[in-house]
Amino acid sequence: MLKIHCLGILQSKVGQAVCEVDWPQNNSIETALATLVEAHPAVASELPRCACAIGDEIVPRSYQLQAGDELVLLPPVGGG
Amino acid sequence: MLKIHCLGILQSKVGQAVCEVDWPQNNSIETALATLVEAHPAVASELPRCACAIGDEIVPRSYQLQAGDELVLLPPVGGG
Amino acid sequence: MTTLSSQPLDLDALLAETEDDSAGALVVFSGTIRNHHDNKSVERLSYTAYEPIAKKAIAEIEQEVKDKFGVSRCRIIHRIGDLEIGDIAIHCVVRSAHRGEAFEAAKYAIDTTKSRVPIWKEEHYSDGTSVFREGTPLKT
Amino acid sequence: MTTLSSQPLDLDALLAETEDDSAGALVVFSGTIRNHHDNKSVERLSYTAYEPIAKKAIAEIEQEVKDKFGVSRCRIIHRIGDLEIGDIAIHCVVRSAHRGEAFEAAKYAIDTTKSRVPIWKEEHYSDGTSVFREGTPLKT
């Protein structure tokens, strides 16, 4: 299982802050996101504008997820 | 006698905050300033850049001084 | 140095922290919660952040502002959690020798914080509805 | 409302005085006494004002800033007397709905105060000399 942290508007679309998706190990973020959309179709329209992070690093969607990684999805930001 | 208030750098040139000059009544500020320069030649170089005020109003040098008027000389300003 | 806080922000502490005898200009930008947006009446705002990257991004922006504008001090602190009308969401403090670059730097600090720091605001309206404010996609 | 003061300036009081629930942006410019000018080491500054016109001019600038930039609040307070390094000589406080005009307005407020308000500063250097800083002639 892969833990995906859904922040901001994604949390309200998914209904929870963290969701777990089935996920064949050592695959890319791109693949994991496709699995997330199957479980939660409401996030599909948001994902193109989201950044992906592992820990404190922004990573590209081609990033190969490793065992123990938790994926963090960051929708468009706007503090202040 | 006419009281002339010398502010900022003028006070340091004249050596006092207020000086009194002999002054033929009902004459212009221009005339009063000429009298001031006779008594305090050090102010001559400053006067062209000074504004003149009576009370809380800036007045032109053509202003005719009235009995009871006190002339205030305001050198170039720079607070902040 | 604190960059995110769930407690009310303390401007005096930030001013004390940034004191600099060589700086003649101080510019502070503060964002406060206002009671309206797009003609809707706002009741409160909830700010959330992804802290690991938000803290790092704010620290990077502070350094970038100092390098880019040659100002001696730049500190940014953002509040998270539930805020009421009039509460302060962010302080950006810049000190420099002269005022021109202090204004430029403070403006850059708030603009950049809004577009590069993973913080989100959900606006709660008087009619009971709420909306996540449109934001800027992070550069990837 | 106080526009000139011989006492240390109180920013918190000015922020409380200008509170406005409709304003999301607050910009403060503060001028502080710095320890150097033109490569000379500064010990202290003496500010003097011609109060009857200085108070009137500051009140006029506050109103002009609100009219010109459409900001809801503008307050300016200037200290007079002897100031030490780090002391605050002036606060300009602007509040408005959005930040763009708040920055513009605060910059205009300090620029205009420097050029239109009869206040003078005499800079006292570590070597015992002092100089009146060059200023801007008032418009007549």
mmCIF file of N, CA, C and O in Angstrom, chain B residues 7-9 12 49 51 53 55-58 72 74-80, chain D residues 47 50 53 56 78 114-115 117-121 132 134-138 140:
data_model
loop_
_atom_site.group_PDB
_atom_site.id
_atom_site.type_symbol
_atom_site.label_atom_id
_atom_site.label_comp_id
_atom_site.label_asym_id
_atom_site.label_seq_id
_atom_site.Cartn_x
_atom_site.Cartn_y
_atom_site.Cartn_z
ATOM 1 N N LEU B 7 14.809 78.977 11.477
ATOM 2 C CA LEU B 7 14.727 77.556 11.812
ATOM 3 C C LEU B 7 15.827 76.757 11.121
ATOM 4 O O LEU B 7 16.465 77.235 10.179
ATOM 5 N N GLY B 8 16.045 75.553 11.633
ATOM 6 C CA GLY B 8 17.021 74.641 11.027
ATOM 7 C C GLY B 8 18.391 75.286 10.911
ATOM 8 O O GLY B 8 18.892 75.907 11.862
ATOM 9 N N ILE B 9 18.986 75.156 9.741
ATOM 10 C CA ILE B 9 20.347 75.652 9.545
ATOM 11 C C ILE B 9 20.438 77.166 9.739
ATOM 12 O O ILE B 9 21.486 77.700 10.129
ATOM 13 N N SER B 12 21.454 78.090 13.217
ATOM 14 C CA SER B 12 22.884 77.931 13.505
ATOM 15 C C SER B 12 23.704 79.044 12.836
ATOM 16 O O SER B 12 24.735 79.457 13.357
ATOM 17 N N ARG B 49 16.750 79.565 -1.061
ATOM 18 C CA ARG B 49 16.060 78.282 -0.991
ATOM 19 C C ARG B 49 15.073 78.196 0.181
ATOM 20 O O ARG B 49 14.506 77.134 0.446
ATOM 21 N N ALA B 51 11.556 79.074 2.319
ATOM 22 C CA ALA B 51 10.172 79.519 2.202
ATOM 23 C C ALA B 51 9.872 80.450 3.370
ATOM 24 O O ALA B 51 10.551 80.426 4.395
ATOM 25 N N ALA B 53 6.868 82.026 6.031
ATOM 26 C CA ALA B 53 5.554 81.734 6.586
ATOM 27 C C ALA B 53 5.167 82.795 7.598
ATOM 28 O O ALA B 53 6.017 83.400 8.256
ATOM 29 N N GLY B 55 2.460 82.562 10.682
ATOM 30 C CA GLY B 55 1.569 81.603 11.341
ATOM 31 C C GLY B 55 1.636 80.252 10.647
ATOM 32 O O GLY B 55 2.720 79.736 10.409
ATOM 33 N N ASP B 56 0.470 79.693 10.269
ATOM 34 C CA ASP B 56 0.500 78.378 9.630
ATOM 35 C C ASP B 56 0.327 78.459 8.113
ATOM 36 O O ASP B 56 -0.057 77.485 7.473
ATOM 37 N N GLU B 57 0.652 79.637 7.534
ATOM 38 C CA GLU B 57 0.524 79.793 6.082
ATOM 39 C C GLU B 57 1.866 80.130 5.445
ATOM 40 O O GLU B 57 2.591 81.003 5.923
ATOM 41 N N ILE B 58 2.167 79.450 4.338
ATOM 42 C CA ILE B 58 3.301 79.840 3.499
ATOM 43 C C ILE B 58 2.852 81.074 2.707
ATOM 44 O O ILE B 58 1.754 81.083 2.143
ATOM 45 N N VAL B 72 8.479 83.815 9.631
ATOM 46 C CA VAL B 72 9.136 82.534 9.885
ATOM 47 C C VAL B 72 9.862 82.094 8.612
ATOM 48 O O VAL B 72 9.255 82.043 7.538
ATOM 49 N N LEU B 74 11.770 79.199 6.564
ATOM 50 C CA LEU B 74 11.830 77.731 6.535
ATOM 51 C C LEU B 74 12.842 77.270 5.495
ATOM 52 O O LEU B 74 12.577 77.305 4.291
ATOM 53 N N PRO B 75 14.011 76.811 5.937
ATOM 54 C CA PRO B 75 14.994 76.298 4.972
ATOM 55 C C PRO B 75 14.515 74.974 4.379
ATOM 56 O O PRO B 75 13.499 74.429 4.813
ATOM 57 N N PRO B 76 15.218 74.460 3.361
ATOM 58 C CA PRO B 76 14.832 73.192 2.734
ATOM 59 C C PRO B 76 14.621 72.104 3.790
ATOM 60 O O PRO B 76 15.409 71.999 4.731
ATOM 61 N N VAL B 77 13.576 71.311 3.612
ATOM 62 C CA VAL B 77 13.134 70.365 4.642
ATOM 63 C C VAL B 77 13.615 68.947 4.345
ATOM 64 O O VAL B 77 13.922 68.602 3.201
ATOM 65 N N GLY B 78 13.655 68.128 5.365
ATOM 66 C CA GLY B 78 14.041 66.733 5.158
ATOM 67 C C GLY B 78 13.917 65.909 6.420
ATOM 68 O O GLY B 78 14.898 65.559 7.058
ATOM 69 N N GLY B 79 12.678 65.572 6.753
ATOM 70 C CA GLY B 79 12.465 64.710 7.911
ATOM 71 C C GLY B 79 12.657 63.257 7.543
ATOM 72 O O GLY B 79 13.286 62.928 6.545
ATOM 73 N N GLY B 80 12.099 62.377 8.346
ATOM 74 C CA GLY B 80 12.120 60.940 8.064
ATOM 75 C C GLY B 80 13.394 60.282 8.525
ATOM 76 O O GLY B 80 14.299 60.924 9.012
ATOM 77 N N TYR D 47 16.096 66.373 15.595
ATOM 78 C CA TYR D 47 15.031 66.777 14.680
ATOM 79 C C TYR D 47 14.318 67.985 15.254
ATOM 80 O O TYR D 47 13.935 67.994 16.424
ATOM 81 N N TYR D 50 8.841 73.111 12.374
ATOM 82 C CA TYR D 50 8.000 74.284 12.556
ATOM 83 C C TYR D 50 6.583 73.731 12.692
ATOM 84 O O TYR D 50 5.916 73.409 11.706
ATOM 85 N N ILE D 53 2.958 74.543 10.757
ATOM 86 C CA ILE D 53 2.815 74.076 9.368
ATOM 87 C C ILE D 53 3.079 72.572 9.264
ATOM 88 O O ILE D 53 2.434 71.880 8.470
ATOM 89 N N LYS D 56 -0.095 70.643 10.049
ATOM 90 C CA LYS D 56 -1.085 70.826 8.979
ATOM 91 C C LYS D 56 -0.669 70.039 7.736
ATOM 92 O O LYS D 56 -1.502 69.379 7.096
ATOM 93 N N HIS D 78 5.669 61.705 13.258
ATOM 94 C CA HIS D 78 7.103 62.011 13.196
ATOM 95 C C HIS D 78 7.577 62.433 14.576
ATOM 96 O O HIS D 78 6.911 63.194 15.261
ATOM 97 N N LYS D 114 8.887 63.686 3.474
ATOM 98 C CA LYS D 114 10.257 64.189 3.453
ATOM 99 C C LYS D 114 10.390 65.498 2.687
ATOM 100 O O LYS D 114 11.260 66.309 2.996
ATOM 101 N N SER D 115 9.555 65.709 1.682
ATOM 102 C CA SER D 115 9.731 66.882 0.833
ATOM 103 C C SER D 115 8.762 68.022 1.118
ATOM 104 O O SER D 115 8.946 69.119 0.616
ATOM 105 N N VAL D 117 7.124 68.574 4.515
ATOM 106 C CA VAL D 117 6.855 68.891 5.919
ATOM 107 C C VAL D 117 8.070 69.600 6.515
ATOM 108 O O VAL D 117 9.191 69.084 6.431
ATOM 109 N N PRO D 118 7.869 70.797 7.090
ATOM 110 C CA PRO D 118 9.013 71.542 7.643
ATOM 111 C C PRO D 118 9.600 70.883 8.894
ATOM 112 O O PRO D 118 9.263 71.238 10.027
ATOM 113 N N ILE D 119 10.449 69.900 8.633
ATOM 114 C CA ILE D 119 11.208 69.210 9.672
ATOM 115 C C ILE D 119 12.649 69.180 9.182
ATOM 116 O O ILE D 119 12.912 69.009 7.991
ATOM 117 N N TRP D 120 13.574 69.395 10.135
ATOM 118 C CA TRP D 120 14.991 69.412 9.787
ATOM 119 C C TRP D 120 15.745 68.457 10.673
ATOM 120 O O TRP D 120 15.394 68.273 11.847
ATOM 121 N N LYS D 121 16.823 67.864 10.109
ATOM 122 C CA LYS D 121 17.641 67.007 10.972
ATOM 123 C C LYS D 121 19.094 67.442 10.945
ATOM 124 O O LYS D 121 19.661 67.715 9.893
ATOM 125 N N PHE D 132 23.646 70.003 9.255
ATOM 126 C CA PHE D 132 22.243 69.923 8.871
ATOM 127 C C PHE D 132 22.169 69.209 7.539
ATOM 128 O O PHE D 132 22.839 69.606 6.583
ATOM 129 N N GLU D 134 21.120 68.178 3.923
ATOM 130 C CA GLU D 134 20.543 68.867 2.767
ATOM 131 C C GLU D 134 19.072 68.484 2.632
ATOM 132 O O GLU D 134 18.717 67.334 2.783
ATOM 133 N N GLY D 135 18.247 69.446 2.308
ATOM 134 C CA GLY D 135 16.823 69.164 2.200
ATOM 135 C C GLY D 135 16.234 69.615 0.882
ATOM 136 O O GLY D 135 16.951 69.934 -0.068
ATOM 137 N N THR D 136 14.915 69.617 0.835
ATOM 138 C CA THR D 136 14.164 70.008 -0.343
ATOM 139 C C THR D 136 13.476 71.346 -0.069
ATOM 140 O O THR D 136 12.768 71.465 0.926
ATOM 141 N N PRO D 137 13.680 72.337 -0.942
ATOM 142 C CA PRO D 137 12.996 73.618 -0.704
ATOM 143 C C PRO D 137 11.473 73.422 -0.743
ATOM 144 O O PRO D 137 10.967 72.706 -1.602
ATOM 145 N N LEU D 138 10.781 74.059 0.192
ATOM 146 C CA LEU D 138 9.313 73.988 0.177
ATOM 147 C C LEU D 138 8.779 74.744 -1.027
ATOM 148 O O LEU D 138 9.322 75.792 -1.405
ATOM 149 N N THR D 140 6.543 77.326 -2.823
ATOM 150 C CA THR D 140 5.928 78.564 -2.321
ATOM 151 C C THR D 140 4.916 79.104 -3.336
ATOM 152 O O THR D 140 4.819 78.605 -4.443
#
